[in-house]
Tab-separated table of C-alpha atoms and ligand atoms in Angstrom:
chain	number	residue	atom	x	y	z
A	1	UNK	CA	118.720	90.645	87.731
A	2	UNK	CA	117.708	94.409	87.761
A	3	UNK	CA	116.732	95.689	91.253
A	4	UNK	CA	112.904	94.872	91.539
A	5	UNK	CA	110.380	96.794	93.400
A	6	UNK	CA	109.753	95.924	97.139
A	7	UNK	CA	105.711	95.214	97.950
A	8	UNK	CA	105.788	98.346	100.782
A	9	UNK	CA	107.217	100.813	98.152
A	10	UNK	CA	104.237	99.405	95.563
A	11	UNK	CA	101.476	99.510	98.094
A	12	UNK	CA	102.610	103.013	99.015
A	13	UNK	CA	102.668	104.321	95.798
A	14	UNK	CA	99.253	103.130	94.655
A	15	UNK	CA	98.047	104.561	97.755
A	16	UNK	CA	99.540	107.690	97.146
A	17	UNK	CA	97.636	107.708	94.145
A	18	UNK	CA	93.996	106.889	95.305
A	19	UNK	CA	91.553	109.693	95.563
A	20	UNK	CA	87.972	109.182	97.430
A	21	UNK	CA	85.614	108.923	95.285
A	22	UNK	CA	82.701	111.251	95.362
A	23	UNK	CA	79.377	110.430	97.353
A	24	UNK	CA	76.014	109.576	97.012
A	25	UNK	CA	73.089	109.320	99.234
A	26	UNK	CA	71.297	106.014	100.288
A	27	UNK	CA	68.779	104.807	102.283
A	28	UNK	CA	69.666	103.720	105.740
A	29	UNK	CA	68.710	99.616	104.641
A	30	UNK	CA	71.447	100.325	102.334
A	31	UNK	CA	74.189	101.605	104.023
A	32	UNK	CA	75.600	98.382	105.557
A	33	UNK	CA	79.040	98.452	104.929
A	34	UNK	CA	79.188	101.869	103.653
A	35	UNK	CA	81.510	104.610	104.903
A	36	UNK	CA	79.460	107.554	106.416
A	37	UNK	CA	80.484	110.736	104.244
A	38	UNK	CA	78.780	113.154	106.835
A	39	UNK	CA	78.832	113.630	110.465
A	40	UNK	CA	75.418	112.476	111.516
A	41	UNK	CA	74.236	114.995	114.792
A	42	UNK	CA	71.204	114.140	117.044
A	43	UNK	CA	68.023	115.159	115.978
A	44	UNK	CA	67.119	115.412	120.161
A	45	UNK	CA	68.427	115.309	123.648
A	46	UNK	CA	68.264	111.029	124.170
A	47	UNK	CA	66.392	109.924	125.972
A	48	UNK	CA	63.726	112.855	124.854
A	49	UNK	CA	62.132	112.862	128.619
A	50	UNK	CA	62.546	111.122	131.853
A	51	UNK	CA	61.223	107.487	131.916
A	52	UNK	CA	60.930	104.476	133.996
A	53	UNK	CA	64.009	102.050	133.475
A	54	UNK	CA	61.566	99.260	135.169
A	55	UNK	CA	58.102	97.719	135.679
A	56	UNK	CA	57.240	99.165	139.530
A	57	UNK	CA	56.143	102.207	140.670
A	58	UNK	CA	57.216	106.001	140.640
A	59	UNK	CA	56.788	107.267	144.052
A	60	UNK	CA	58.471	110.766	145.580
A	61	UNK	CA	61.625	109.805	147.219
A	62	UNK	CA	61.271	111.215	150.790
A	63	UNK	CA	57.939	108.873	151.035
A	64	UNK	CA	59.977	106.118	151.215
A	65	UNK	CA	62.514	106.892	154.182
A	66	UNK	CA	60.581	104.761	156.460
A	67	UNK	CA	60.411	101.456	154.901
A	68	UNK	CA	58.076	99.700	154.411
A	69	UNK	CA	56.150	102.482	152.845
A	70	UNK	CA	52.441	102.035	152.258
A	71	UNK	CA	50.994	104.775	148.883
A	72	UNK	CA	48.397	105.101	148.067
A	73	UNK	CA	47.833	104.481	144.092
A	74	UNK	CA	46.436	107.006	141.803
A	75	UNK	CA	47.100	105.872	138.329
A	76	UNK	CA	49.227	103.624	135.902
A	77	UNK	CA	51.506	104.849	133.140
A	78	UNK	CA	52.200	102.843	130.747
A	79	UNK	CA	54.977	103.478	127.782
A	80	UNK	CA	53.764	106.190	125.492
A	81	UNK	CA	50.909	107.211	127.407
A	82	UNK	CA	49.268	110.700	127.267
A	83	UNK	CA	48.125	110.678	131.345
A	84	UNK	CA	49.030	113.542	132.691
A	85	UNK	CA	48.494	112.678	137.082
A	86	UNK	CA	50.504	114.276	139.816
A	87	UNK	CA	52.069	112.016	142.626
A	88	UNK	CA	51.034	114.187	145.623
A	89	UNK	CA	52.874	112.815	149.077
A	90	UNK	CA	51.818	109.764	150.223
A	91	UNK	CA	51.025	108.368	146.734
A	92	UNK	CA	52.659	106.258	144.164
A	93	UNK	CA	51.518	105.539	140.429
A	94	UNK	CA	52.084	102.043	138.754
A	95	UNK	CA	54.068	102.434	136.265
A	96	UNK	CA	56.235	100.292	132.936
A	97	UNK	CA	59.685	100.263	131.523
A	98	UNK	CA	59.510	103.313	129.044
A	99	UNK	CA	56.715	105.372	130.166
A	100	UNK	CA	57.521	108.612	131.435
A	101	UNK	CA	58.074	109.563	134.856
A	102	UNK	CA	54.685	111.495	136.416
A	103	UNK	CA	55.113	114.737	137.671
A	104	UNK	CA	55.617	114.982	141.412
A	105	UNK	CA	57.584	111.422	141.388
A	106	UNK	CA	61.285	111.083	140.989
A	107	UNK	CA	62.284	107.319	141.589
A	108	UNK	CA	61.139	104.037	140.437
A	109	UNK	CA	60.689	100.931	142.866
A	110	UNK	CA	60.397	97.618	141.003
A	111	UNK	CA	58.088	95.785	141.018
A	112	UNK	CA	59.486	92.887	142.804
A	113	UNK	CA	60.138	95.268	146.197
A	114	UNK	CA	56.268	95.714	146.223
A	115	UNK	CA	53.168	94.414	147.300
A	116	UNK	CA	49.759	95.233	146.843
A	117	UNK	CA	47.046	95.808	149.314
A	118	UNK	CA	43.640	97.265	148.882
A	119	UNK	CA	44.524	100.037	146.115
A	120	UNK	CA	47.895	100.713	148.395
A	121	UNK	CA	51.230	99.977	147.681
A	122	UNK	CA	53.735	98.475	149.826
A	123	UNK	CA	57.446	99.253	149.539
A	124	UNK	CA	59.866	97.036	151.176
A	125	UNK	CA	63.038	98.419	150.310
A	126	UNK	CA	65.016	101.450	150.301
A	127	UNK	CA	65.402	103.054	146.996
A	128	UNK	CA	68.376	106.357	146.243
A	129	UNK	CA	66.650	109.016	144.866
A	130	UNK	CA	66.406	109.209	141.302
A	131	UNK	CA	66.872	105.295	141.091
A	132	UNK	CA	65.984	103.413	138.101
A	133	UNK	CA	64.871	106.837	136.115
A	134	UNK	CA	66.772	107.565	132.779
A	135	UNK	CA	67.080	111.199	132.791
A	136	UNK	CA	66.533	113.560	129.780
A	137	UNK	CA	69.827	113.295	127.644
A	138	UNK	CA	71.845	111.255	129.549
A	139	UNK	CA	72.865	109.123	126.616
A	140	UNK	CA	72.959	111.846	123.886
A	141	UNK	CA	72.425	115.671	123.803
A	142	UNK	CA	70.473	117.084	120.973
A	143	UNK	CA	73.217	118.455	118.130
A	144	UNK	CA	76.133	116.115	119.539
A	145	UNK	CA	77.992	114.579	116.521
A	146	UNK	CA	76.980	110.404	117.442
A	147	UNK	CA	78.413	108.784	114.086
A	148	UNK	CA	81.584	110.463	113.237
A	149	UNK	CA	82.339	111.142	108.838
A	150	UNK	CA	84.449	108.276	107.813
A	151	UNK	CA	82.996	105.224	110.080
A	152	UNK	CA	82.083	102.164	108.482
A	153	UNK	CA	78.150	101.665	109.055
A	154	UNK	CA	77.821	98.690	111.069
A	155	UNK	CA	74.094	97.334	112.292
A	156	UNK	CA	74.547	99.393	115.637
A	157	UNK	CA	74.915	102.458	113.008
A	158	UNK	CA	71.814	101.470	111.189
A	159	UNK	CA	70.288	101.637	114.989
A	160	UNK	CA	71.268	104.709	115.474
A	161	UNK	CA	70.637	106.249	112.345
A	162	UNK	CA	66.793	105.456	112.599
A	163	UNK	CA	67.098	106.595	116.058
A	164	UNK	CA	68.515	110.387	115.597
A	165	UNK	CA	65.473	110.079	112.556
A	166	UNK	CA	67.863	109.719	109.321
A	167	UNK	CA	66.582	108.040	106.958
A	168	UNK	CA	69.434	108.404	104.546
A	169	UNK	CA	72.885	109.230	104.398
A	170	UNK	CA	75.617	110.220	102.588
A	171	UNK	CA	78.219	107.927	101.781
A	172	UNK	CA	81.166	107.597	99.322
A	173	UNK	CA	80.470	105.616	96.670
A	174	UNK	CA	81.526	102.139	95.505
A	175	UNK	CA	83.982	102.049	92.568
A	176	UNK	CA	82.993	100.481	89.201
A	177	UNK	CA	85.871	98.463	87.754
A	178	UNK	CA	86.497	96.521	84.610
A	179	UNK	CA	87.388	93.081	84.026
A	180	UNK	CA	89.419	91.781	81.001
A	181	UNK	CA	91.047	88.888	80.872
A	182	UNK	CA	93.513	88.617	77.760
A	183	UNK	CA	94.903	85.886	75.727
A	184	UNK	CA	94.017	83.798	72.384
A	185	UNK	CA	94.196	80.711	74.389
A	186	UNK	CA	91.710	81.561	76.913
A	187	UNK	CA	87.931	80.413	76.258
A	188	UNK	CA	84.944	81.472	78.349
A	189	UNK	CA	82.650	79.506	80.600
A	190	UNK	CA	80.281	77.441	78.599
A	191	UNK	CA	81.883	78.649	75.335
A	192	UNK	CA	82.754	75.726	73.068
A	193	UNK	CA	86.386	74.325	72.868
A	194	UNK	CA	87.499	74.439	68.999
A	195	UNK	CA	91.163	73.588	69.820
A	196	UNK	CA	92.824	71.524	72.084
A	197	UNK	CA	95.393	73.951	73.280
A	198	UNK	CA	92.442	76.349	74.931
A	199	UNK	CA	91.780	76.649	78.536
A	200	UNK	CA	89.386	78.117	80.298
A	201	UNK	CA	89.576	81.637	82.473
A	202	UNK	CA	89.348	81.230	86.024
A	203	UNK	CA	90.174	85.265	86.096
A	204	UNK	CA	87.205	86.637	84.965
A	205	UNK	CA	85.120	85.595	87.262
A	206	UNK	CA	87.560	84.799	90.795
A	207	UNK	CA	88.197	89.048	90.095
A	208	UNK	CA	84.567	89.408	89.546
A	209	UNK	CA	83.870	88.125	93.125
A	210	UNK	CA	87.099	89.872	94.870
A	211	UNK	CA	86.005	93.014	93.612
A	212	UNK	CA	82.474	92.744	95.386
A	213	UNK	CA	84.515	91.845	98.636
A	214	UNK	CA	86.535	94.765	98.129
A	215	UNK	CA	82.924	96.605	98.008
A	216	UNK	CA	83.428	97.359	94.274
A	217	UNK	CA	80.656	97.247	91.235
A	218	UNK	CA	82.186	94.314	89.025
A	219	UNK	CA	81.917	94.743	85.039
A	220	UNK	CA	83.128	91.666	83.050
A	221	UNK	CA	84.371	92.604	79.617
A	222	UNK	CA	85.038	89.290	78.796
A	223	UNK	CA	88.208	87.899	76.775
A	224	UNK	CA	90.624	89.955	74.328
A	225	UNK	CA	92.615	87.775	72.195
A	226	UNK	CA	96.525	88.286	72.206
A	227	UNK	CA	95.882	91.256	68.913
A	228	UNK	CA	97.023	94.471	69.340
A	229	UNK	CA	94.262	96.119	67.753
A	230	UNK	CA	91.455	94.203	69.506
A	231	UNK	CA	93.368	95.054	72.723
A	232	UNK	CA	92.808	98.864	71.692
A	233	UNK	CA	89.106	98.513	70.883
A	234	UNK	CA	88.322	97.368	73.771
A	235	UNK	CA	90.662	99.530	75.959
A	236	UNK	CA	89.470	102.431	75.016
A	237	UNK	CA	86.878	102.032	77.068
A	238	UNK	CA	88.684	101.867	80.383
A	239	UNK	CA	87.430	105.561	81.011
A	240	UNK	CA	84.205	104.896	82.101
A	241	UNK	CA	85.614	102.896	84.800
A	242	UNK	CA	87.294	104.336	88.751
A	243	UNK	CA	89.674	101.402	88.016
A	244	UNK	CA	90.292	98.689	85.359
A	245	UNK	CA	91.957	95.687	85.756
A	246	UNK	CA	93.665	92.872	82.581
A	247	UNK	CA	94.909	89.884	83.188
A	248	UNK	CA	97.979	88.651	80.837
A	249	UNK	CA	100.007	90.083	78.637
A	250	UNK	CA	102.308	91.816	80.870
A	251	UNK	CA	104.812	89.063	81.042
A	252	UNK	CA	108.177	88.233	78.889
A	253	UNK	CA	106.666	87.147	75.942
A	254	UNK	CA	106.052	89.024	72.742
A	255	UNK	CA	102.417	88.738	72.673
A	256	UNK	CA	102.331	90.212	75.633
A	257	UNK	CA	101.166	93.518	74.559
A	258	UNK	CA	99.342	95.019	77.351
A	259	UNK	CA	102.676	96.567	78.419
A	260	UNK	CA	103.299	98.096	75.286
A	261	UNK	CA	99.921	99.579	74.889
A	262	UNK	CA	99.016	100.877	78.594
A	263	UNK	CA	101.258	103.805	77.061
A	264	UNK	CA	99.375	104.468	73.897
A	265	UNK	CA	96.600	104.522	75.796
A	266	UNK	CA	97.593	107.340	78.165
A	267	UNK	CA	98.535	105.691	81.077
A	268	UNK	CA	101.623	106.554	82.947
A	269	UNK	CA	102.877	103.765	84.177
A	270	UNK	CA	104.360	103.795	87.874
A	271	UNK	CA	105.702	100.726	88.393
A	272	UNK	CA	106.051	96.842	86.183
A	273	UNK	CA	107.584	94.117	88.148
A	274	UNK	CA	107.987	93.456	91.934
A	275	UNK	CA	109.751	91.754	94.558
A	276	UNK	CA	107.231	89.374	95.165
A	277	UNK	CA	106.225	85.388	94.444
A	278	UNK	CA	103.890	85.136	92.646
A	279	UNK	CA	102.754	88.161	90.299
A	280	UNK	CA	106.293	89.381	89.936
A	281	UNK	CA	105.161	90.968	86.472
A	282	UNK	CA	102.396	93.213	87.506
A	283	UNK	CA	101.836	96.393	86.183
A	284	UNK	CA	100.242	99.602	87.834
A	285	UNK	CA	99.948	102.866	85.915
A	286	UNK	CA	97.173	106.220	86.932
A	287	UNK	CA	94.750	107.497	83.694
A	288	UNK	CA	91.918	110.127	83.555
A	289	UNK	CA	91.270	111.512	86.758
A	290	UNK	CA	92.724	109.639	89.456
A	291	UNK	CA	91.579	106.763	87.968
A	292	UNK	CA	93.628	103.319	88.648
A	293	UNK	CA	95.090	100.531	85.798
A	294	UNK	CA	96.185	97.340	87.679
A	295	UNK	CA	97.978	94.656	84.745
A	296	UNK	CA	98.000	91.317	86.589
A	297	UNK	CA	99.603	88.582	85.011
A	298	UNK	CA	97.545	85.541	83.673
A	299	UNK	CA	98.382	82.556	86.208
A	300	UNK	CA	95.171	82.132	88.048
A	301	UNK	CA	97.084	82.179	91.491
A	302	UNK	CA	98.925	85.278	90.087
A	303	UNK	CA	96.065	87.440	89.661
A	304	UNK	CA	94.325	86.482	93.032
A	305	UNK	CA	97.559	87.109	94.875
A	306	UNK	CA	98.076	90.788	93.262
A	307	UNK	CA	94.612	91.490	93.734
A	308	UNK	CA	94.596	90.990	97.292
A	309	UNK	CA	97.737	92.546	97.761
A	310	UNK	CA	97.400	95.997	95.846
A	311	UNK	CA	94.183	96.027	94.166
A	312	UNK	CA	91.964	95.160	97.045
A	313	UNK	CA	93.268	98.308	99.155
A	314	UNK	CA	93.172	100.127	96.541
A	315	UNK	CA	89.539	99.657	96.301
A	316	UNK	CA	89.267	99.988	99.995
A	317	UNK	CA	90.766	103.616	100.198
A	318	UNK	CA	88.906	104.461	97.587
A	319	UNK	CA	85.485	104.102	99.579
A	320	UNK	CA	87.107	106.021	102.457
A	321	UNK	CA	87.551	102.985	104.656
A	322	UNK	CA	89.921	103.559	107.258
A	323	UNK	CA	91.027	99.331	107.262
A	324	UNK	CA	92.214	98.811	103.812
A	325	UNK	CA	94.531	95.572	104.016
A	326	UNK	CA	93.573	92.139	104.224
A	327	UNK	CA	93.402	91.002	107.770
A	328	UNK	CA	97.142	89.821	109.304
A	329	UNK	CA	98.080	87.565	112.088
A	330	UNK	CA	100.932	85.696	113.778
A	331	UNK	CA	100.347	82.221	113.179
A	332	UNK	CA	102.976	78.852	114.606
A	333	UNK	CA	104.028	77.020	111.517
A	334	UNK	CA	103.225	73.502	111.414
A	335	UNK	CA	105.923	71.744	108.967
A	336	UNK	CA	109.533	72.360	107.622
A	337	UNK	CA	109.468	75.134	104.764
A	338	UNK	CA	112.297	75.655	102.174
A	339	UNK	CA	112.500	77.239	99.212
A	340	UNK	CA	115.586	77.496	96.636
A	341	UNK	CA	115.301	81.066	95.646
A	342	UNK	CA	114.885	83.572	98.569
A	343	UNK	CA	115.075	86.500	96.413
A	344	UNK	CA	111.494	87.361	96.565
A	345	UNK	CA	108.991	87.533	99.569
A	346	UNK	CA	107.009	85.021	99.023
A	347	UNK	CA	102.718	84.537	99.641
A	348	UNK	CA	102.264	80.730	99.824
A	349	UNK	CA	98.651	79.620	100.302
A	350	UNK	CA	98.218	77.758	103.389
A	351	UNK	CA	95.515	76.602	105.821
A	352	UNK	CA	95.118	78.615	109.145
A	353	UNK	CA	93.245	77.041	111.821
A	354	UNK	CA	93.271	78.785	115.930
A	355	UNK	CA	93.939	76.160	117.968
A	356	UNK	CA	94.685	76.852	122.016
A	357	UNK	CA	94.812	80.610	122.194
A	358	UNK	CA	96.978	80.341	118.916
A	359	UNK	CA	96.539	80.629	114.884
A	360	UNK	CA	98.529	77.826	113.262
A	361	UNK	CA	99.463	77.496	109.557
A	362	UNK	CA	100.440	74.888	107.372
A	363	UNK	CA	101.820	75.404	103.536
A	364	UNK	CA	99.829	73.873	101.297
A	365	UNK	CA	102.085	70.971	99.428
A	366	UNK	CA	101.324	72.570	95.269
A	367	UNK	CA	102.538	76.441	95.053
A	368	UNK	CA	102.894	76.540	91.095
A	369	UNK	CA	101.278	79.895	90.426
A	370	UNK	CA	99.020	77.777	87.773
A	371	UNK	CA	97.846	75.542	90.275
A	372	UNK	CA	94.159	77.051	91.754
A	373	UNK	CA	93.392	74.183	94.014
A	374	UNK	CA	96.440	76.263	96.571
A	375	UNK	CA	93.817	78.747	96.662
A	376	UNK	CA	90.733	76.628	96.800
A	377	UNK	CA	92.618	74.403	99.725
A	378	UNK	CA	93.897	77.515	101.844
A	379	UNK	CA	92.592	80.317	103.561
A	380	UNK	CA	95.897	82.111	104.290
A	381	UNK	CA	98.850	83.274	102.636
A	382	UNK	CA	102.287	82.473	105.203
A	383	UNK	CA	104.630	85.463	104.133
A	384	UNK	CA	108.206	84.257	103.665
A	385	UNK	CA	110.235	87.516	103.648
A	386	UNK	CA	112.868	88.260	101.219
A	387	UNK	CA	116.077	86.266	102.187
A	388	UNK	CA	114.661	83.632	104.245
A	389	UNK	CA	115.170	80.711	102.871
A	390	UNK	CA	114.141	78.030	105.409
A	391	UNK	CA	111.816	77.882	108.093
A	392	UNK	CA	111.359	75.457	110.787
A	393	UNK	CA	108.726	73.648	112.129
A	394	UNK	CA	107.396	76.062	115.626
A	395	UNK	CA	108.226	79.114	114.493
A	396	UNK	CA	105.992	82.160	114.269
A	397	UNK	CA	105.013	83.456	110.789
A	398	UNK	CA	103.036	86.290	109.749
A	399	UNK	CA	99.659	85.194	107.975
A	400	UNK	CA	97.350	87.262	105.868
A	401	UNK	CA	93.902	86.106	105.863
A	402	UNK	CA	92.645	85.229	102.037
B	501	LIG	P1	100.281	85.429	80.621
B	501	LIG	O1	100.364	86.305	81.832
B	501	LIG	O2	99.408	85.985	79.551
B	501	LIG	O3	101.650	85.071	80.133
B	501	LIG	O4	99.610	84.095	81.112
B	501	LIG	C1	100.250	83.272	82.056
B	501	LIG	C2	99.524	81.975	82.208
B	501	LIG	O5	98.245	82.191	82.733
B	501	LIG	C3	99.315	81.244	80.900
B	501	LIG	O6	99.502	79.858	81.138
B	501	LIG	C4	97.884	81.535	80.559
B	501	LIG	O7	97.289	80.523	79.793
B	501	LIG	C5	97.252	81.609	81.919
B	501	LIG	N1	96.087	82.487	81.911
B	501	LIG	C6	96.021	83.711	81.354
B	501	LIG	N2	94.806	84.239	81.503
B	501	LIG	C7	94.074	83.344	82.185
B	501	LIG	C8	92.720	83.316	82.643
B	501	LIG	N3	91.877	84.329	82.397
B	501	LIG	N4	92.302	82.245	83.344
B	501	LIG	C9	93.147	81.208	83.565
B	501	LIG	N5	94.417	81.184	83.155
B	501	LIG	C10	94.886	82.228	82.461
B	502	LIG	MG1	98.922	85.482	77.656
């Protein structure tokens, strides 16, 4: 068997060949998920002015020395109000969590450390000066970068964008990729059966959701029967997309013609078959301007697998996120494995639960590359590494999250 490609040299090659895509400006209820394009700088020192961390009162430090302290009050302040009272010695002003802190006063007793008597206060316990007062930037100073270019916006983003006043943002923009799922076998959803030898695509539409997880604009082009010159037609278009992905046709067969015709079609082709099970067939090739081709073979589990391993951080980088694999953990295997053929690593679907500090994994029993329900009954792929052959029940295994 000729030498096949390792995953780690595939991964790095179609990595090599991503380019960010260019950016585009959304509104801040948008950006969830986005990766910030821009530094984003404080509009203003935060806080903007000195203000009461508590319900209590602002009083002048050295009144309170000899506890208790009786002040007289002059005033409340409540948040965002326009008073503008001095706390002369010997007086205190009521005041709540937000508003600012009155001239002449510079510390805050609770509330709860108080008591009220005829228009006086009463304080009851010794306070450090400036206590419970935020000062004027102590969180933030006005021009200081607070979301750095490149971090993915998160809710606590979205808080702060509204808070330094940005109402939108750049961010790099979400690749559109096409769908086409080939083969004269291969019949639609809802599109009648004429012959008893058709089945229906599962690709079109499982790649139609893993692109939108991969934060990617979906575009199903539907079915291309096994015809070299239908291929074409519809090929042609794979220009207008950042990257295109067909399923079939890249196999051993003769009407597998995608191979033959990712050439014609200008694609250089950087690597067709690797060292994996399953999707040992697929293709990857650059067109256009740094623009991606991904061939995945047909078998249902096939595509998914090769999606998730190559296509899905290909998308990733693309957007300018700095994660771009599918999460991976150590997980105890549950059950024997064995396999007759350890020439490949292998991604076997398998259910992984965390149980007592520990992720544990369990093969699922069907691993024909045919059979979906190994997808649809797992949530992990175990990786069994090229050469092993056998692996015993209590042993640690890596795990990739589906
Ligand atoms: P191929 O890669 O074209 O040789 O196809 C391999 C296997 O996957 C064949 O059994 C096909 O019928 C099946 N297959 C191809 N495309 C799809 C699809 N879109 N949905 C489900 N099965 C498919
Ligand atoms: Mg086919």
């Amino acid at each position: 068997m000729a030498e096949l490609m390792p995953l780690e040299e595939a991964i790095r090659i179609v990595i090599e060949n991503v380019k960010p895509l260019d950016t585009e400006r959304v509104f801040i209820h948008e950006a969830l998920g986005r990766v910030l394009a821009e530094d984003i700088l404080s509009d203003t020192d935060k806080p903007l002015f000195d203000n009461s961390a508590m319900d209590g009162y602002a009083v002048r430090f050295e009144d309170i020395q000899n506890i208790p302290a009786k002040l007289r009050i002059i005033g409340e302040y409540s948040a965002g109000t326009e008073e503008s009272l001095k706390v002369e010695s010997g007086t205190a002003i009521k005041i709540f969590t937000g508003a600012p802190i009155p001239e002449g006063a510079d510390t805050v007793v609770p509330v709860e450390y108080t008591e009220v008597l005829d228009g006086y206060v009463i304080i009851k316990k010794e306070f450090k000066k400036g206590a419970n007062v935020r000062k004027r930037g102590e969180d933030i100073k006005e021009g200081e970068v607070v979301i750095p270019k490149g971090k993915e916006i998160r809710p606590y983003e979205m808080g702060m964008l509204s808070s330094v006043n940005r109402a939108v943002v750049s961010v790099y923009r979400k690749p559109h990729v096409g769908i086409l799922a080939t083969g004269d076998e291969i019949l639609d959803v809802c599109q009648e059966s004429t012959k008893s030898s058709q089945i229906r695509t599962s690709n079109n539409y499982m790649l139609y959701g893993q692109v939108i997880q991969a934060g990617g604009i979906p575009h199903n082009l539907g079915i291309a029967p096994d015809n070299p010159e239908k291929l074409k037609e519809v090929l042609k278009n794979i220009y207008r997309y950042d990257l295109f992905i067909t399923t079939g046709g890249v196999s051993m067969g003769e009407k597998d013609y995608i191979k033959y015709l990712v050439k014609e079609l200008g694609i250089d082709v950087k690597f067709h078959k690797l060292r994996i099970k399953p999707a040992k067939p697929v293709l990857f090739g650059v067109y256009g301007d740094n623009k991606l081709f991904f061939g995945l073979p047909g078998n249902p589990v096939s595509t998914a697998v090769a999606f998730d391993l190559l296509v899905y951080p290909a998308l990733r980088a693309m957007q300018g996120y700095k994660n771009i694999f599918k999460e991976k953990v150590k997980a105890i295997l549950e059950t024997d494995y064995k396999r007759r053929n350890a020439d490949r690593r292998e991604f076997t679907r398998s259910k992984v639960w965390f149980e007592n500090g520990k992720y544990h994994c369990e093969p699922y029993p069907k691993q024909d590359s045919h059979m979906l329900t190994s997808l649809v009954n797992s949530n992990g792929y175990m990786v069994v590494y090229e050469g092993v052959k056998e692996l015993k029940k209590g042993e640690e295994v890596d795990v990739i999250f589906l």
